[in-house]
GROMACS .gro file of C-alpha atoms in nm:
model
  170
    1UNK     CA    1  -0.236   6.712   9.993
    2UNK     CA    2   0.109   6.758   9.813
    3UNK     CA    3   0.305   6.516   9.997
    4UNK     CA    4  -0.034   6.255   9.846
    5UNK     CA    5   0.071   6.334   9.498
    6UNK     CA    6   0.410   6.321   9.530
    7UNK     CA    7   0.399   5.968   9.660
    8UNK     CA    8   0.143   5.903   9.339
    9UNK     CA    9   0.411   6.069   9.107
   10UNK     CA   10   0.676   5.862   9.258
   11UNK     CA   11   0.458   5.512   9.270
   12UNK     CA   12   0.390   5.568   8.901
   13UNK     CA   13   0.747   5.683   8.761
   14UNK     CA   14   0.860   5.366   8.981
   15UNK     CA   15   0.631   5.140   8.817
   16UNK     CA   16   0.671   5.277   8.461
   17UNK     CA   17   1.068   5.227   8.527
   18UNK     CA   18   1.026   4.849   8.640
   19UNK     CA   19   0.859   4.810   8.322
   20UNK     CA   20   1.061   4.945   8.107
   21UNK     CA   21   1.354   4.769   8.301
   22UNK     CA   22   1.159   4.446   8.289
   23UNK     CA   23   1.156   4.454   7.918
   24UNK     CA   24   1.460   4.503   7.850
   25UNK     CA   25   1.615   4.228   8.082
   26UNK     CA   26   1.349   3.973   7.904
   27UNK     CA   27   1.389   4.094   7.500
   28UNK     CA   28   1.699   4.278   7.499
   29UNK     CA   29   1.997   4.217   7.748
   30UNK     CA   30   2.049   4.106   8.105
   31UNK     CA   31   2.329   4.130   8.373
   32UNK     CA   32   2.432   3.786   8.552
   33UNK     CA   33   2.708   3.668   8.804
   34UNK     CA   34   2.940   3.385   8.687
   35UNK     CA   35   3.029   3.157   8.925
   36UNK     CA   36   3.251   2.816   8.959
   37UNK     CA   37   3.527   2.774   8.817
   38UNK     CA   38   3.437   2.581   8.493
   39UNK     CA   39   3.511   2.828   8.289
   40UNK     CA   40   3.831   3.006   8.434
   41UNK     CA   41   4.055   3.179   8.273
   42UNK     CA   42   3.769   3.357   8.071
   43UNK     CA   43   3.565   3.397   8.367
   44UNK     CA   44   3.650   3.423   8.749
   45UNK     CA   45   4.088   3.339   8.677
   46UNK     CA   46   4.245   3.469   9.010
   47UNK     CA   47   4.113   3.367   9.333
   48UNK     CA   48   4.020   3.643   9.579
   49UNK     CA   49   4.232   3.654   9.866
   50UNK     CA   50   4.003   3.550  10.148
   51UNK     CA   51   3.987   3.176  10.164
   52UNK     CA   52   4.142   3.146   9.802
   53UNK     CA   53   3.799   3.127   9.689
   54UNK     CA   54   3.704   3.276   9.325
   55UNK     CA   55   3.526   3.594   9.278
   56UNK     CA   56   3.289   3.642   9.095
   57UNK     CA   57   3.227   3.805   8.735
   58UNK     CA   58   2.969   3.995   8.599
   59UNK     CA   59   2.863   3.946   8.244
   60UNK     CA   60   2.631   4.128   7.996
   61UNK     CA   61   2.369   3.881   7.874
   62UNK     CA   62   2.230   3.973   7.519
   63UNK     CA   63   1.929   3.828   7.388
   64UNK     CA   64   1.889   3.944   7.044
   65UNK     CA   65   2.029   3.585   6.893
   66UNK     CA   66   1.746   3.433   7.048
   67UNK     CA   67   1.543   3.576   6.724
   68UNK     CA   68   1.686   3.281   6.519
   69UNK     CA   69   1.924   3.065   6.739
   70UNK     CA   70   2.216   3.309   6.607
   71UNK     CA   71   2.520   3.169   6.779
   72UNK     CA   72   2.859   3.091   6.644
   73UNK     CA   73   3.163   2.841   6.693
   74UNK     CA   74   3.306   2.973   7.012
   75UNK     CA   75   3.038   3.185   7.121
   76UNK     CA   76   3.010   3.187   7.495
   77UNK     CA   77   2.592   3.140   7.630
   78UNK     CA   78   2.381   3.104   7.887
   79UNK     CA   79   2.153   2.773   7.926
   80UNK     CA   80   1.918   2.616   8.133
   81UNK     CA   81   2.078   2.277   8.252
   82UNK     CA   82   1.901   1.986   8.063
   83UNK     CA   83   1.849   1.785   8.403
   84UNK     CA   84   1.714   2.078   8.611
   85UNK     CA   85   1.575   2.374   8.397
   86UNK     CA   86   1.604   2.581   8.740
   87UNK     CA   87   1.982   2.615   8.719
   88UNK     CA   88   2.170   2.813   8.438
   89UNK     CA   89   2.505   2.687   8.307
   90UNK     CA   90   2.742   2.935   8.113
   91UNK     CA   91   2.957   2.761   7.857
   92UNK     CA   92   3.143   2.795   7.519
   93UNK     CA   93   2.953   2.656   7.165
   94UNK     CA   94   3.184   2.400   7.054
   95UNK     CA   95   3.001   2.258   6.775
   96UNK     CA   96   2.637   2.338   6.585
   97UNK     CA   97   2.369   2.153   6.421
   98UNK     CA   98   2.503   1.953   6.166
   99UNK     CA   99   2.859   1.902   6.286
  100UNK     CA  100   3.079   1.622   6.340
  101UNK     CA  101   3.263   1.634   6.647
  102UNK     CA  102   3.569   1.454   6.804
  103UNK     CA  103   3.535   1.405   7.176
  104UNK     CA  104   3.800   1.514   7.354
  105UNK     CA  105   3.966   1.253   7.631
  106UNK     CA  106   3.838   0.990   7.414
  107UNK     CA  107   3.746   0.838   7.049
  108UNK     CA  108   3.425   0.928   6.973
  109UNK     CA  109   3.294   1.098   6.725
  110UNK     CA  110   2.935   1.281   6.699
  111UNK     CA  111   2.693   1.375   6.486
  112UNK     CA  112   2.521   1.706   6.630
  113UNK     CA  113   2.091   1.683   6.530
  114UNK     CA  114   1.925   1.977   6.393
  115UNK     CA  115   1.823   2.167   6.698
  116UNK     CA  116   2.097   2.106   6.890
  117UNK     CA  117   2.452   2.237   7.037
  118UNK     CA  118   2.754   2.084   7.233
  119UNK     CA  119   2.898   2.304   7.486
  120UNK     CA  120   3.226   2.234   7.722
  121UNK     CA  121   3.352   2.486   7.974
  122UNK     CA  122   3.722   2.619   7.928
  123UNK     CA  123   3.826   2.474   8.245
  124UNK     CA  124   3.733   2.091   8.189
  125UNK     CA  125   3.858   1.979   8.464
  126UNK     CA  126   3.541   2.131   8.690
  127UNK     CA  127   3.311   2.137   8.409
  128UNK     CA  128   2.946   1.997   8.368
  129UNK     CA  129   2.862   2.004   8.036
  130UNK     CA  130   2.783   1.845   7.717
  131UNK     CA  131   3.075   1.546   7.766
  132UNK     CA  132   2.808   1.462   8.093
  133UNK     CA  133   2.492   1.556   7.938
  134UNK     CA  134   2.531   1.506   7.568
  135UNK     CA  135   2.436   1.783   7.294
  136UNK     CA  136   2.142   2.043   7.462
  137UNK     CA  137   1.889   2.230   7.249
  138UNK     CA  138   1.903   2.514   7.131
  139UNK     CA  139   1.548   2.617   7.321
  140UNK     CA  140   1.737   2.621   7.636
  141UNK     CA  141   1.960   2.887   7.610
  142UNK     CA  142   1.877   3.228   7.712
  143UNK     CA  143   2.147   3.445   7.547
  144UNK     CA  144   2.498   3.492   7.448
  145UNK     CA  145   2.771   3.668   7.665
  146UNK     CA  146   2.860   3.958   7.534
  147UNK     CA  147   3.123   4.145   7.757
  148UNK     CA  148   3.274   4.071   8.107
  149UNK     CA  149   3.138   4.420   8.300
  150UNK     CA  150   3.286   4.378   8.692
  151UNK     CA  151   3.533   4.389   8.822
  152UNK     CA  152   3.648   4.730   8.655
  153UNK     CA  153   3.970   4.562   8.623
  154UNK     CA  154   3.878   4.300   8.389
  155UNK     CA  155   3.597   4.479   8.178
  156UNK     CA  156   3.629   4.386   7.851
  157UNK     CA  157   3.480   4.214   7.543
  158UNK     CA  158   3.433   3.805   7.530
  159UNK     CA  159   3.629   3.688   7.236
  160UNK     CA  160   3.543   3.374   7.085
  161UNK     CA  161   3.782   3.112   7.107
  162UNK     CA  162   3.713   2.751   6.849
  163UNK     CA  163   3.922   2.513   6.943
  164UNK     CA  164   4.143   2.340   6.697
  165UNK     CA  165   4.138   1.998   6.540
  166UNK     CA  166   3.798   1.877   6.698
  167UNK     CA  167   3.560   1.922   6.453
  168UNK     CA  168   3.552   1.698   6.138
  169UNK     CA  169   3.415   1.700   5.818
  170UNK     CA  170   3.265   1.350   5.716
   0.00000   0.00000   0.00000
């Protein structure tokens, strides 16, 4: 009879914690894996030493800028890719609704629409982003990273970094 209420105690402080957990990973703040090498050096910069290959980095995810599309010039986020919503891309805010940007690696210039964001990775040699894709909505990003939080060595905050000389005012 006690060992029956002990697994009822456990079931339901298990489920209440899920919950709770739950929530907080939706509304509040998540922890994700960054992987690739698109944006090395701020994530993944020295290759492990089996097979060179990188290792990864964890990142804290918050979603409290999702209130009202708070992001900044340099502010590093997490997207769903605008050709397959099922992947997530992690790349730096270069320019915001209403700016004019120059294109690096070529002449361009463009006008970002209400709504909308370009993002480039720091490593643009291996990086998929809005130079392939164009400017991506706001609606598809799912927070802004916050802090790098493994490996121990490399905990630390994510500073944002605007690059120079590619925005324009017209």
């Amino acid at each position: 009879m006690g060992s029956k209420s002990f697994f009822w105690s456990l079931t339901k402080k298990s489920f209440t914690f899920g919950i709770i957990a739950l929530t907080i990973s939706d509304r509040y703040a998540s922890i994700m894996p960054v992987r690739g090498l698109s944006m090395s050096p701020t994530f993944n910069p020295v290759p492990n030493t089996f097979m060179r290959l990188p290792s990864d980095d964890y990142v804290l995810v918050e979603k409290l800028c999702l209130q009202k599309y708070k992001f900044s010039h340099g502010d590093v986020i997490v997207f769903s890719s605008p050709s397959n919503h099922k992947e997530k891309h992690i790349k730096r805010i270069i320019a915001l609704p209403g700016d004019w940007l120059r294109v690096s690696y070529s002449y361009d210039t463009v006008k970002i629409p209400e709504g909308y964001c370009w993002v480039e990775g720091d490593n643009s040699a291996s990086s998929l982003d809005s130079r392939t894709f164009g400017p991506i909505p706001l609606g598809l990003a799912h927070g802004r990273v916050s802090h790098i939080l493994w490996p121990p060595q490399r905990i630390s905050e994510v500073k944002r970094v605007v690059p120079r000389d590619r925005l324009s005012s017209f």
